[in-house]
Coordinates of C-alpha atoms in Angstrom, one line a residue:
Chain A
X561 CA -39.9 -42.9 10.0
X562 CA -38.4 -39.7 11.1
X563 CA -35.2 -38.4 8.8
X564 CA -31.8 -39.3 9.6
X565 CA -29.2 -36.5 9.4
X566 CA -26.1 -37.1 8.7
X567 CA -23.3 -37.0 10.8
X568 CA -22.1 -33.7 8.7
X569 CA -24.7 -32.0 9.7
X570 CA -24.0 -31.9 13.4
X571 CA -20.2 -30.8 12.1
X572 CA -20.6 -27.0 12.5
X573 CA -17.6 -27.1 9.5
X574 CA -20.0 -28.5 7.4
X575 CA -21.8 -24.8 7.3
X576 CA -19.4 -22.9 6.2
X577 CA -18.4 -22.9 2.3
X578 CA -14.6 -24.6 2.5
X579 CA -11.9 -22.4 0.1
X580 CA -9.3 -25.9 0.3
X581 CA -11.0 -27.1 -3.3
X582 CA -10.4 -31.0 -2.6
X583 CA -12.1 -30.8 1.3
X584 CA -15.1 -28.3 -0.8
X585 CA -15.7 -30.7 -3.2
X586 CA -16.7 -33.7 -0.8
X587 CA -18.3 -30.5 1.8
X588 CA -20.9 -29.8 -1.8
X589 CA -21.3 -33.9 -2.9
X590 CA -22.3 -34.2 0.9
X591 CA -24.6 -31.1 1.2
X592 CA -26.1 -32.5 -2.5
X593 CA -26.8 -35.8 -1.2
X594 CA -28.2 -34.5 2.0
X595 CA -31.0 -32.4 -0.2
X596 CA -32.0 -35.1 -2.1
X597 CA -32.8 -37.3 0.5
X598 CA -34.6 -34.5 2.4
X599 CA -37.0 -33.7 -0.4
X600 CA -37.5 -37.6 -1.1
X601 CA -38.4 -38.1 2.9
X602 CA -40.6 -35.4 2.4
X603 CA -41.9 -36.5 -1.3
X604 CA -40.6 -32.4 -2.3
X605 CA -40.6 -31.7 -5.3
X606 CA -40.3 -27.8 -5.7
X607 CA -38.8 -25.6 -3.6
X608 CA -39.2 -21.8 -2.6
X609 CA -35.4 -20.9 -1.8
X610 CA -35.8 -18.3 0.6
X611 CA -38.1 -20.9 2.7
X612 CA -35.1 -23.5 2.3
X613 CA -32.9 -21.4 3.9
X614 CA -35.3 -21.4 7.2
X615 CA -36.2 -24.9 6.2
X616 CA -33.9 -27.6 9.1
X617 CA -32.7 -28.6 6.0
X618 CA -30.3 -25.8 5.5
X619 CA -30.8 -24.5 8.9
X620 CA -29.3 -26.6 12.2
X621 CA -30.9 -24.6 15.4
X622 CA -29.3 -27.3 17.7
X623 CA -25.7 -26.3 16.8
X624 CA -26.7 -22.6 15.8
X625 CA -25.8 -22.6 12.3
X626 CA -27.1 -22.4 8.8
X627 CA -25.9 -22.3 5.3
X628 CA -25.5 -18.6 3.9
X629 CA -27.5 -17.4 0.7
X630 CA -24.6 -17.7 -1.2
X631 CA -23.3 -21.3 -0.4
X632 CA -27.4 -22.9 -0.9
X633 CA -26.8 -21.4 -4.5
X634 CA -23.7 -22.9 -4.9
X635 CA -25.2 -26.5 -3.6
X636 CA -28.1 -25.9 -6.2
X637 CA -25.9 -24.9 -8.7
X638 CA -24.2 -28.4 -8.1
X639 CA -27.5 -30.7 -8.1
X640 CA -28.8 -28.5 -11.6
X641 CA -25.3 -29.7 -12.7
X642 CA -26.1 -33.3 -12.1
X643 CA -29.5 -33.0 -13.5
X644 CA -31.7 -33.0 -9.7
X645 CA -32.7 -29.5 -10.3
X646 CA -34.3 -26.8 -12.2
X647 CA -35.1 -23.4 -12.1
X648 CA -38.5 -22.1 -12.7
X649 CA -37.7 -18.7 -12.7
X650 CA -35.0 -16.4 -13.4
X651 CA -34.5 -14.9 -10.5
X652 CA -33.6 -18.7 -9.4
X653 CA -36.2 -18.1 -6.4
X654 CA -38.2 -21.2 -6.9
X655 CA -36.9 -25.0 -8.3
X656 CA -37.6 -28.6 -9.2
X657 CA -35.9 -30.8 -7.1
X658 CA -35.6 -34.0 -8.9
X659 CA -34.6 -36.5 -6.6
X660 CA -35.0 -39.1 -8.9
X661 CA -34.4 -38.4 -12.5
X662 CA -37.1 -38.5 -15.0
X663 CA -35.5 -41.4 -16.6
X664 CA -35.0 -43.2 -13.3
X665 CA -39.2 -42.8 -13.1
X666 CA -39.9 -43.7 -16.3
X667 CA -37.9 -46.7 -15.8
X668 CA -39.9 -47.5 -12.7
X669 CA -43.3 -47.2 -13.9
X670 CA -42.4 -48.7 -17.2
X671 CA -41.2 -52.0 -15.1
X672 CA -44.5 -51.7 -12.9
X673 CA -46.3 -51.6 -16.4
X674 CA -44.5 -54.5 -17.8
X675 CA -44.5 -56.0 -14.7
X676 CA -48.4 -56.5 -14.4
X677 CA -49.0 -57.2 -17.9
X678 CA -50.5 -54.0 -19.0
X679 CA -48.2 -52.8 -22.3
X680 CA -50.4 -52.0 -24.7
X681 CA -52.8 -49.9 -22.4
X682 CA -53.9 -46.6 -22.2
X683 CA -53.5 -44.7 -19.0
X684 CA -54.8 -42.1 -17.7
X685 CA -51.6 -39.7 -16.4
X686 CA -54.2 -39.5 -13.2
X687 CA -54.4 -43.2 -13.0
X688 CA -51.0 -43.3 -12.6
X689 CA -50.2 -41.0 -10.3
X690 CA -53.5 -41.6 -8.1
X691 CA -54.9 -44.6 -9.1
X692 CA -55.9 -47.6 -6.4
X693 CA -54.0 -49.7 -8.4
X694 CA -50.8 -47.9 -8.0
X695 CA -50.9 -47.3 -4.3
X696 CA -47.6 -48.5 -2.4
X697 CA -45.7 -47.7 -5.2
X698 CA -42.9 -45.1 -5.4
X699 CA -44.5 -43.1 -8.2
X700 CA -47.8 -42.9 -6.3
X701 CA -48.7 -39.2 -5.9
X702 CA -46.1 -38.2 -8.4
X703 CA -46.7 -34.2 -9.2
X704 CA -47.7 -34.1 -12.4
X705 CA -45.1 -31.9 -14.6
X706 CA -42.9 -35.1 -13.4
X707 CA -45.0 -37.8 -14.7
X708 CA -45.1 -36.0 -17.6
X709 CA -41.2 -35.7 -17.7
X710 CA -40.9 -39.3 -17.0
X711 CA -43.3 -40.0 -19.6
X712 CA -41.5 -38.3 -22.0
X713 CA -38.2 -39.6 -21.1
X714 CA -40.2 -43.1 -22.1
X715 CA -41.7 -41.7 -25.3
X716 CA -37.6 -41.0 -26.4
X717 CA -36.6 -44.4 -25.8
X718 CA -39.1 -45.5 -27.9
X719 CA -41.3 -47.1 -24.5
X720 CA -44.3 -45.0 -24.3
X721 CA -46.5 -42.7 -26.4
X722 CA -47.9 -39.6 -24.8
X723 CA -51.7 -38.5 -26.3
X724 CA -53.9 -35.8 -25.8
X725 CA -57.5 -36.4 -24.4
X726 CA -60.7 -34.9 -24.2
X727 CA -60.2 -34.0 -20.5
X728 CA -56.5 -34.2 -20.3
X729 CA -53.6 -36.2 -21.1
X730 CA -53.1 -39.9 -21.6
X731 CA -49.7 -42.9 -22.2
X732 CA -49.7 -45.9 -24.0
X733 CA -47.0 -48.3 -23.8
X734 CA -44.9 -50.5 -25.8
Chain B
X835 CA 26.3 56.1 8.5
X836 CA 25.3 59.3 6.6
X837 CA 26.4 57.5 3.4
X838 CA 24.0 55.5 3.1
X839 CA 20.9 56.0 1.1
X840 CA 17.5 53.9 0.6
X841 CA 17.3 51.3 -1.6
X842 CA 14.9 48.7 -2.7
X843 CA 17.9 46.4 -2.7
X844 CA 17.5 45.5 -6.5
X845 CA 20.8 44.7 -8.5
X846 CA 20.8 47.1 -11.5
X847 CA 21.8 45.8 -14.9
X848 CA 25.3 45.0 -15.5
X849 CA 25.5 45.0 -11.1
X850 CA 26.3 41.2 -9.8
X851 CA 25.8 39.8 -6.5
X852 CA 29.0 38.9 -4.8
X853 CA 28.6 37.6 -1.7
X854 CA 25.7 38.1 1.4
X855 CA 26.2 37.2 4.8
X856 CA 23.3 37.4 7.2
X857 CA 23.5 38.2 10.9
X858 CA 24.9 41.4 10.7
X859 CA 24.2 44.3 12.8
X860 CA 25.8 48.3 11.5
X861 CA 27.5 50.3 13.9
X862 CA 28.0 54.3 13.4
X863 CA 31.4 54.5 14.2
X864 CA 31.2 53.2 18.0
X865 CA 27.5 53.2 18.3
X866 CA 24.9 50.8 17.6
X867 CA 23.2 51.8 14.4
X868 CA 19.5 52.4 15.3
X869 CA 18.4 49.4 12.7
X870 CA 18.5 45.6 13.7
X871 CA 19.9 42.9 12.3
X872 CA 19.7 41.9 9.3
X873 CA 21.7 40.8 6.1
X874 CA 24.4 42.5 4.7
X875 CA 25.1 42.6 0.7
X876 CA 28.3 43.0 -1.6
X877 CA 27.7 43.8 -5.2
X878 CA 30.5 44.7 -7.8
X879 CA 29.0 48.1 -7.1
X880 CA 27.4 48.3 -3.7
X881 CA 27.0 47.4 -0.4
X882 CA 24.0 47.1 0.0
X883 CA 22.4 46.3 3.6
X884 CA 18.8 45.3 4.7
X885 CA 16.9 44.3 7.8
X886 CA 16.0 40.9 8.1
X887 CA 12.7 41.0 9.9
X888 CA 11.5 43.9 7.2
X889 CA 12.4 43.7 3.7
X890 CA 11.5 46.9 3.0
X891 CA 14.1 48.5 5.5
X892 CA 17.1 48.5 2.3
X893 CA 20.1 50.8 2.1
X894 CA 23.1 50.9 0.0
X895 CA 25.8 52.8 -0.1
X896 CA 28.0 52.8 -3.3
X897 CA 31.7 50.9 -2.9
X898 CA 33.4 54.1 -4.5
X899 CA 32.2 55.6 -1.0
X900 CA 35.1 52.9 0.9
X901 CA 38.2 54.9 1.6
X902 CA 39.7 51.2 3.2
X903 CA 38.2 48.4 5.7
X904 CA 39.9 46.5 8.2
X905 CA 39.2 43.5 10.3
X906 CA 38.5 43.7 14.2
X907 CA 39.3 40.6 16.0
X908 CA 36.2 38.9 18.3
X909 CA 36.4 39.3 21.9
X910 CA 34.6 38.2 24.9
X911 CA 30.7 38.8 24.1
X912 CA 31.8 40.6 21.1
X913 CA 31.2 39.3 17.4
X914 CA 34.2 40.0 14.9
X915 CA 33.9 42.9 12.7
X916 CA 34.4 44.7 9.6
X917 CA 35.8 48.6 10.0
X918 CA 34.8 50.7 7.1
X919 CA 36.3 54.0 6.6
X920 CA 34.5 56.2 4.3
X921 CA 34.6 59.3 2.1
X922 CA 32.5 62.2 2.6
X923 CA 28.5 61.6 1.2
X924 CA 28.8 63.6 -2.2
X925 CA 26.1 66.4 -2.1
X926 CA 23.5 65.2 -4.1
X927 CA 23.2 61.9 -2.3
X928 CA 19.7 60.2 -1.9
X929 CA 18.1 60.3 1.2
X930 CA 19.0 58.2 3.8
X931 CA 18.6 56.5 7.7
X932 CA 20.7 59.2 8.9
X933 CA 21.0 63.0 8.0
X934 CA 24.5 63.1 9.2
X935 CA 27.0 61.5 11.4
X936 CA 29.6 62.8 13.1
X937 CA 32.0 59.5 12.5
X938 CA 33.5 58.5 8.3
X939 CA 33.8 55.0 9.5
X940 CA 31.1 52.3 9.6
X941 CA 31.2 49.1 11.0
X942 CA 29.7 45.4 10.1
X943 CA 29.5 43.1 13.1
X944 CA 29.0 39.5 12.2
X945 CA 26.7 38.3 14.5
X946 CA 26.8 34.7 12.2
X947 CA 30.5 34.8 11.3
X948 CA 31.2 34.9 7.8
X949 CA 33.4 38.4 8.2
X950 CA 36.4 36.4 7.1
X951 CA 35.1 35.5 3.0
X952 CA 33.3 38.8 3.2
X953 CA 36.4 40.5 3.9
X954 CA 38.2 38.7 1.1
X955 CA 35.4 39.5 -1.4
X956 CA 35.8 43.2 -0.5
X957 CA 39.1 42.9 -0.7
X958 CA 39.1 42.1 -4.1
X959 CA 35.8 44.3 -5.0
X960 CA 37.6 47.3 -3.7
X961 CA 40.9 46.0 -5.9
X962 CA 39.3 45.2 -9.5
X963 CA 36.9 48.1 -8.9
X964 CA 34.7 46.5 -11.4
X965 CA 31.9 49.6 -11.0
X966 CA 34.3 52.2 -12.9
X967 CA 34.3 49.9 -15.7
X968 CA 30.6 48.3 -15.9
X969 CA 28.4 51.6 -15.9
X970 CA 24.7 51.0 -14.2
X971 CA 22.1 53.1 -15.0
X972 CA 21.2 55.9 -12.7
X973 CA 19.8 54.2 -9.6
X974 CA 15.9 54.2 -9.4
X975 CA 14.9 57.1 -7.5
X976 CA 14.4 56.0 -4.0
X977 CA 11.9 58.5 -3.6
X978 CA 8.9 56.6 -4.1
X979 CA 10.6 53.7 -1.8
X980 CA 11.5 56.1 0.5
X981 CA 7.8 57.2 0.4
X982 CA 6.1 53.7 1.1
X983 CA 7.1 54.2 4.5
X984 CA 5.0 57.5 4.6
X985 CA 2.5 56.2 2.2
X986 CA -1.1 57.0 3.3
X987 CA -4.4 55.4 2.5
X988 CA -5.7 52.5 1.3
X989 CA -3.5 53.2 -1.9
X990 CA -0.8 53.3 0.1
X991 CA -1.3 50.0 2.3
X992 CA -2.2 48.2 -1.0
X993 CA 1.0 49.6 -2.8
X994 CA 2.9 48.0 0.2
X995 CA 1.2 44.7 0.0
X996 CA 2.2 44.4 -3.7
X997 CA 5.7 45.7 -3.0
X998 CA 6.3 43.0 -0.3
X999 CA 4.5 40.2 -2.3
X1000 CA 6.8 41.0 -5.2
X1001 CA 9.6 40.9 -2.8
X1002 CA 9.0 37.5 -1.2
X1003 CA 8.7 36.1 -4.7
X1004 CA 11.7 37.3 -5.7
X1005 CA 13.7 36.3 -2.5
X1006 CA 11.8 32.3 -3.1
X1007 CA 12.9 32.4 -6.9
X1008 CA 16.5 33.3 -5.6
X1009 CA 16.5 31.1 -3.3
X1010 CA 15.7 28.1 -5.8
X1011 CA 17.8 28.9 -8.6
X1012 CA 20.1 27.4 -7.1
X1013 CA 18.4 24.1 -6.7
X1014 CA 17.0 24.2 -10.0
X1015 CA 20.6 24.5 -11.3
X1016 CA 21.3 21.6 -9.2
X1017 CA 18.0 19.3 -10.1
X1018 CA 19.2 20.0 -13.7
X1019 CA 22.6 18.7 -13.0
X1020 CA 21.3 15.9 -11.1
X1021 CA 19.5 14.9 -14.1
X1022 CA 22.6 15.1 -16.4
X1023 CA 23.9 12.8 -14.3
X1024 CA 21.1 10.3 -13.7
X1025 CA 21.3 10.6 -17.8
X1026 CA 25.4 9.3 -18.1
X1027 CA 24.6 6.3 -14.9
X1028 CA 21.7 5.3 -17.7
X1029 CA 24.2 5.3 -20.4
X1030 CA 26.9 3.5 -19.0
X1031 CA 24.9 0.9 -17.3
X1032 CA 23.5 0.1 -20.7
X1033 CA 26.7 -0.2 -22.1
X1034 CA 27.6 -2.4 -19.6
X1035 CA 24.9 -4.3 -20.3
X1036 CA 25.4 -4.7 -24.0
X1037 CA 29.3 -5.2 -22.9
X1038 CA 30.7 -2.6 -25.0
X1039 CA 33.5 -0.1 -23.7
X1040 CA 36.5 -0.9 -22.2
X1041 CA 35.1 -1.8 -18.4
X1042 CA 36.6 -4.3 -16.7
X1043 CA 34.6 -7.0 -14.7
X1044 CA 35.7 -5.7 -11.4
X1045 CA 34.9 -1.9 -12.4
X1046 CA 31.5 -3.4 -13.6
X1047 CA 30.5 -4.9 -10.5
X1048 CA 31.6 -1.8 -8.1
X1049 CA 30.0 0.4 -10.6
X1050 CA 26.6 -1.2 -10.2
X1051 CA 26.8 -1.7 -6.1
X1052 CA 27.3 2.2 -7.0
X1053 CA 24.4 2.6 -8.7
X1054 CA 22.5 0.7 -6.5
X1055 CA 23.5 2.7 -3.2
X1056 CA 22.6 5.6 -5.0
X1057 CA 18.9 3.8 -5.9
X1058 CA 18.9 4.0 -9.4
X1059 CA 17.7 0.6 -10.7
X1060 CA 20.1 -1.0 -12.6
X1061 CA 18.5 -3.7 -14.7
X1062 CA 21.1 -6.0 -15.1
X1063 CA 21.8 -5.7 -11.3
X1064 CA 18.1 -6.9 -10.7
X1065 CA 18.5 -10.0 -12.6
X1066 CA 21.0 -11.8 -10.5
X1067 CA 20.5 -12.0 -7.0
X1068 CA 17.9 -8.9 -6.2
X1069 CA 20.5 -7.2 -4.7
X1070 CA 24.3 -7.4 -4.5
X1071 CA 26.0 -4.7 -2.4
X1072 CA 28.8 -5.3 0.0
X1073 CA 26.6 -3.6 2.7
X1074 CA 23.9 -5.8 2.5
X1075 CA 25.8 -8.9 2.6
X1076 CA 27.4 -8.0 5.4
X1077 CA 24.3 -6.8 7.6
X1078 CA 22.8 -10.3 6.0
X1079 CA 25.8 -12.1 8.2
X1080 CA 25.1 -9.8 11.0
X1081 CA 21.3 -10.5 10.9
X1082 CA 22.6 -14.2 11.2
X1083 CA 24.7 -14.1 14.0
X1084 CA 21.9 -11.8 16.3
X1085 CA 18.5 -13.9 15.4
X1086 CA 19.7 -17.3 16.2
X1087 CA 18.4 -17.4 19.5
X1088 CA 15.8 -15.0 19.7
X1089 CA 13.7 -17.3 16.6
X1090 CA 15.0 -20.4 18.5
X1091 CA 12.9 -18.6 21.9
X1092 CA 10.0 -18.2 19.5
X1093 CA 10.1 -21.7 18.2
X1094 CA 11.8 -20.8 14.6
X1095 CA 9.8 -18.1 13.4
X1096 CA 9.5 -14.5 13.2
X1097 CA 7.2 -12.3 11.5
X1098 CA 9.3 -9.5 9.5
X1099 CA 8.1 -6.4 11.7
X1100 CA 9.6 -8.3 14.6
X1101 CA 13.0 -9.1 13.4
X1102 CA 13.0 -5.1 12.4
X1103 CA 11.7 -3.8 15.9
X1104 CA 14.1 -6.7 17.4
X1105 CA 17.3 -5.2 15.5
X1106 CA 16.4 -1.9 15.4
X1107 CA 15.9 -2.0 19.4
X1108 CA 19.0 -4.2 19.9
X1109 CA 21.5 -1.7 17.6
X1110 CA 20.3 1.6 19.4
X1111 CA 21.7 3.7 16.8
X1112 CA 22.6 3.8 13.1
X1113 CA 18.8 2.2 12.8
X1114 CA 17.9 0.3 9.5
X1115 CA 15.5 0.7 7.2
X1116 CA 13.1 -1.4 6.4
X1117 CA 14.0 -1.9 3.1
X1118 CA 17.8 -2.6 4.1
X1119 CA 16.4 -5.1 6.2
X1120 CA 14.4 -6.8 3.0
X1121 CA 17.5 -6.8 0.8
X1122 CA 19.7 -8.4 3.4
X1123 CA 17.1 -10.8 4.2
X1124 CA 17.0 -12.2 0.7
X1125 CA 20.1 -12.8 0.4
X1126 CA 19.9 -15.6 3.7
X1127 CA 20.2 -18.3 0.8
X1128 CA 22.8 -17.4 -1.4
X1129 CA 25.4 -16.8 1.5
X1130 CA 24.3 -20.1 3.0
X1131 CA 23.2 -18.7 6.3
X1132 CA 20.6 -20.5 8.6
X1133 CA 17.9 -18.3 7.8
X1134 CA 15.0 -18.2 5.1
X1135 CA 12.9 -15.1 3.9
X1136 CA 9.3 -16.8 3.7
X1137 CA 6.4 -15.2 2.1
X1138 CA 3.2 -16.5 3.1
X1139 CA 0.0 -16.8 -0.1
X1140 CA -1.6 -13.2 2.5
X1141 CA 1.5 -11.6 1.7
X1142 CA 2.5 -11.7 5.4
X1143 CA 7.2 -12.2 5.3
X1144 CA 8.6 -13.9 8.1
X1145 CA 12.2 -14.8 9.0
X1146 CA 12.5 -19.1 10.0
X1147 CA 15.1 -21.0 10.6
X1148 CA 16.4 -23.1 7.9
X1149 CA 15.6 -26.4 10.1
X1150 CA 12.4 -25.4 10.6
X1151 CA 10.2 -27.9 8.9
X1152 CA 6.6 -26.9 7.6
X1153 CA 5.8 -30.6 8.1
X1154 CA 6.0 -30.9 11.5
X1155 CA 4.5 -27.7 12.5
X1156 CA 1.7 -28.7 10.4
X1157 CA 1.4 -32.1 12.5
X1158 CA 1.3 -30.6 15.5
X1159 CA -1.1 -28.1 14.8
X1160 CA -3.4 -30.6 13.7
X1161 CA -2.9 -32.7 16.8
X1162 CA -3.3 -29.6 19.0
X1163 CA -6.9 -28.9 17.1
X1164 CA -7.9 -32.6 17.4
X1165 CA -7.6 -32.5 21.1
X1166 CA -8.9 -29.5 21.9
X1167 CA -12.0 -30.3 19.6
X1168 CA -11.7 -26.7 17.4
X1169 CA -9.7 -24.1 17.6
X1170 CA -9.3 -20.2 17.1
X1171 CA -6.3 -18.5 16.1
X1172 CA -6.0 -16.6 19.0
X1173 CA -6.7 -19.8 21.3
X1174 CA -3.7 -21.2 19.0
X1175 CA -1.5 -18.5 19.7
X1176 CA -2.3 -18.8 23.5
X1177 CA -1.5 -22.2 23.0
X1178 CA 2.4 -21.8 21.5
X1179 CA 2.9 -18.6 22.8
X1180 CA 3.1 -17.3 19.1
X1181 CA 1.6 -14.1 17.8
X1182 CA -2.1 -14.3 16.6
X1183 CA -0.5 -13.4 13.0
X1184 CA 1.5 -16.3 12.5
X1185 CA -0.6 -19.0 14.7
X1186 CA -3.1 -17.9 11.8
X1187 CA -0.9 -18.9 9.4
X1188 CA 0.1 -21.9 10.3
X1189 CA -3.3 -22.6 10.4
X1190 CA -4.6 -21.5 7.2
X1191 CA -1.4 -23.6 5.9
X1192 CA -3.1 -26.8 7.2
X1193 CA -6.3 -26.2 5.8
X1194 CA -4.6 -25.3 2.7
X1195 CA -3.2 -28.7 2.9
X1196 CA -6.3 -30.2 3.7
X1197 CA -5.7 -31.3 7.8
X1198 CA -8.3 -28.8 8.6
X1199 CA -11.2 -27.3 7.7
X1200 CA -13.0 -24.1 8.8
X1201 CA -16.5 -22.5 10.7
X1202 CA -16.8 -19.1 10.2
X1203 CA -20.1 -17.6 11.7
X1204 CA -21.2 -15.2 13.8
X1205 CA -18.9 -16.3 16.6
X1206 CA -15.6 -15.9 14.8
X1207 CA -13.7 -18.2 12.5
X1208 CA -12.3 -21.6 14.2
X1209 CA -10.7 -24.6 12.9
X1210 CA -11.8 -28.3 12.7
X1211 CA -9.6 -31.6 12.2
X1212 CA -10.8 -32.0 8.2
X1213 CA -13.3 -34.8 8.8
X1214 CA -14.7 -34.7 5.6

C-alpha cells in the first residue's frame, strides 16, 4: 500500500513557515501528523536530519518545494514536545521518531501477552520482537532501544519486570 | 597717495575698528591708484586700506593726515565716492606704495556702496578725534613687512607662508566672533523659553490662558519642544490646522481616483507638485496630517505594523478591502503583490499591505521560495 499525502502537501503554502500564529499552529499540527505517519508507513524509527530534508517527506519535487532547515527544526521541536521525538545527539543531527509512544507499545504487547494467556512468562526481548509467534503483529520487528522503552514503560506501571540474561535481556509479566 | 604707508593692517592697543566696507578701489587724486580693489578700513586712528585678493598688500595712513572729505555723487558707470583732502606726509613717514604724488587729495570709490555709513563714521572719527586722546604705541615698523615682499629664499617663502596662515586665522576668528556672540545669545534665550514654559507648566506667574497657548504655538514654530505642548494633541499651531483643512479640501478626489488610499510620499509629491511654490516639508505635512481627527475632517493618518503612513479616507473600511482581496486571490488561485497591484491599479507598496493585513487576519496565507513571495486563500 503506497503512502497517501495529504492534501497539504500538494499546497505549496504548506512549505513555507506561516508568521499569522493561529494559521502556523494548524501549518506545524499538520506537518507533525504528516511525519508520523511517514515513518510508521515506513516502520522509521531514527532519522538522519540532513537526509530528511532530501527525504519526499520534507521535500515535494512535483510542486518544486521543500521545507527549509529551519522550519524541519521547528516541526521536530514540536513532535519532541509531544513526546514522538528524541535527540540522540547534541548537535540534533540524528532522532527517534516515536510514532507510537512507549506506553502506547507497552500497552500493545502487554494486551497481546494477556491476550494469549502468557502472563507469567519469560520472554526473550528477541522473541518479542522476531519471534514466529509474534508475526502479523504491530510490534513485530520493533528496534530494540523501543522495546526496551516500552518495556520499561510496563515495568512502571507495575505490568512487566525487565531481567538481565546470560546472552542478553529478558521480560516477565504480571 | 604719498601718505600712505605699509601696514600689516593690525589694530594697535587702545585702536578700535569702526567700520570696513569692501569693494573699494583708491584713486590718486583723478587717477586710478595702481592697486585693485579691495577693502577699505576706519579705525579711531586710521584708515587703513588693503587689497582683497592679497592680504599682504596693507596700507594705512593715520586720520590726523585728513584735512576734510566730501561726498561725490554716482553717475552713469561711475560708483559714488569719498574725496579726501590731505596734509602734507610728515617727513619721517614709513615707506609707502607711492614715493610722492603730485595731488593732497585721495579718493575712495565704492564699488559695493556703503560710502554713505562710511562717510558718517568719518564724520564723526574726524569730530571726536579719539586718536589725540587714546595714545597707541609706536606703530610696528613696517620694515620687516615691507621686506616680505622682497624676501629671498626659502626663509623668506616660509616667513610668508606663516605670515598669511596667521592672517587667514585671524580674518576666520573675526569673522566668527560675531556668531559666537550670537550662538551665546541664542542660548540665553533658549534658557528663559525653558523657564517660562516650566512655569507654565507648574501654572505659576501671572500668564493668562490665552498668552499660554500663543506662547507655546511660539515655541513650537521656533522647534523647541515644549512638553506640555506634546501632551495634548501632538501638535497645536494655527498653521498646521489650517494646512490640515487645506490638505482636506485638495485630496478628496485624488484618494477617491486611487480607491481611498494614499501612501504618505504621495500625498507629499501630490501637494508639493499641485502648490508650485511655498513647498512643505515633510514634517509640516506629518503634523497637519495628525490632526485629520481632531478637526473632524474625512481623512485618517494610518500607520501600518512595517512602519509604512498612508492617508485614507475616513469611509474607507479595512473590512471590505480585506474581502475583496481575498476573493481576488481565490479566483486567481495565488497571488503576488505586484500581480495585486496590476490588478487595482494600486502601487506594489500598498497592494502589499493590504495583503499582509489579510494574512495577518488569517484570510491568507503565504509561499515564499525561490520564485518570490505569493499569497494563498488560508486553507488550513
Amino acid at each position: 500500500m503506497s503512502f497517501e499525502w495529504p492534501w497539504q502537501y500538494n499546497f505549496p503554502p504548506f512549505f513555507t513557515l506561516q508568521p499569522n500564529v493561529d494559521t502556523r499552529q494548524k501549518q506545524l499540527a499538520a506537518w507533525c501528523s504528516l511525519a508520523l505517519s511517514y515513518c510508521r508507513h515506513h516502520k522509521l524509527y531514527t532519522l538522519d536530519v540532513m537526509e530528511a530534508q532530501e527525504s519526499p517527506m520534507f521535500n515535494n519535487k512535483k510542486i518544486e518545494r521543500k521545507l527549509s532547515m529551519e522550519a524541519i527544526q521547528v516541526v521536530f521541536e514540536e513532535l519532541r514536545k509531544k513526546g514522538n521525538l528524541e535527540w540522540l545527539d547534541k548537535n540534533k543531527s540524528r532522532c527517534l521518531v516515536m510514532w507510537r509512544r512507549p506506553e502506547e507499545w507497552g500497552k500493545l504487547i502487554y494486551q497481546w501477552v494477556s491476550k494469549n494467556g502468557m502472563v507469567n512468562s519469560v520472554f526473550t526481548l528477541y522473541e518479542l520482537s522476531n519471534g514466529d509467534d509474534t508475526e502479523g503483529e504491530e510490534f513485530h520487528g520493533l528496534e530494540e532501544w523501543m522495546l526496551l522503552r516500552s518495556l520499561q514503560a510496563l515495568q512502571t506501571d507495575g505490568k512487566a519486570e525487565v531481567i538481565t540474561m546470560d546472552d542478553g535481556k529478558g521480560v516477565k509479566f504480571f | 597717495m604719498d601718505r600712505f604707508s605699509w601696514s600689516n593692517g593690525l589694530l594697535e592697543i587702545n585702536e578700535t575698528l569702526v567700520i570696513q566696507q569692501r569693494g573699494v578701489r583708491l584713486y590718486d587724486g583723478d587717477d586710478k591708484a595702481k592697486l585693485d580693489v579691495g577693502a577699505t578700513l576706519l579705525s579711531t586712528h586710521r584708515l587703513i586700506w588693503r587689497d582683497a585678493k592679497n592680504h599682504e598688500c596693507c596700507i594705512a595712513m593715520p586720520l590726523s593726515q585728513i584735512i576734510f572729505f566730501e561726498e561725490q555723487a554716482a553717475g552713469i558707470g561711475k560708483s559714488a565716492k569719498i574725496v579726501v583732502h590731505l596734509h602734507p606726509a610728515p617727513p619721517n613717514k614709513e615707506p609707502g606704495p607711492y614715493q610722492h604724488s603730485k595731488y593732497s587729495y585721495i579718493k575712495l570709490s565704492f564699488k559695493e556702496h556703503g560710502q554713505i555709513e562710511f562717510y558718517r563714521r568719518l564724520t564723526e572719527e574726524m569730530t571726536q578725534k579719539r586718536w589725540e586722546s587714546t595714545p597707541v604705541s609706536q606703530p610696528i615698523p613696517t620694515g620687516p613687512q615691507a621686506g616680505k615682499t622682497r624676501a629671498v629664499g626659502i626663509v623668506g617663502i616660509e616667513r610668508k607662508i606663516e605670515e598669511k596662515r596667521k592672517e587667514t586665522d585671524k580674518n576666520i576668528s573675526e569673522a566668527f566672533e560675531d556668531l559666537s556672540k550670537l550662538m551665546v545669545k541664542a542660548k540665553e534665550m533658549v534658557e528663559v523659553s525653558k523657564s517660562i514654559a516650566n512655569k507654565i507648566k507648574d501654572k505659576q506667574g501671572d500668564i493668562t490662558e490665552d498668552e499660554t497657548i500663543r506662547f507655546k504655538s511660539y515655541l513650537l514654530s521656533m522647534g523647541i519642544a515644549n512638553p506640555v505642548t506634546r501632551e495634548t494633541h501632538g501638535s497645536g499651531t494655527h498653521y498646521h490646522m489650517q494646512l490640515a483643512k487645506q490638505l482636506g479640501d485638495m485630496l478628496q478626489a485624488p484618494l477617491e481616483e486611487r480607491g481611498g488610499m494614499m501612501a504618505l510620499t504621495e500625498v507629499y509629491c501630490l501637494v508639493n507638485r499641485a502648490r508650485g511654490m511655498e513647498l512643505l516639508s515633510p514634517e509640516d505635512l506629518l503634523n497637519a496630517c495628525k490632526m485629520f481627527e481632531s478637526l473632524k475632517l474625512p481623512l485618517r493618518l494610518r500607520v501600518f505594523d512595517s512602519g509604512v503612513m498612508v492617508v485614507q479616507l475616513q469611509s474607507h473600511s479595512e473590512e471590505e478591502m480585506i474581502a475583496s482581496a481575498l476573493d481576488n486571490v481565490s479566483e486567481k488561485g495565488s497571488l503576488t503583490a505586484e500581480e495585486f497591484a496590476k490588478l487595482l491599479g494600486l502601487s506594489v507598496l500598498l497592494s502589499k499591505e493590504r495583503l499582509l493585513l489579510a494574512e495577518k487576519m488569517g484570510h491568507l496565507c503565504r509561499d515564499d521560495s525561490v520564485e518570490g513571495l505569493r499569497f494563498y486563500p488560508n486553507l488550513f
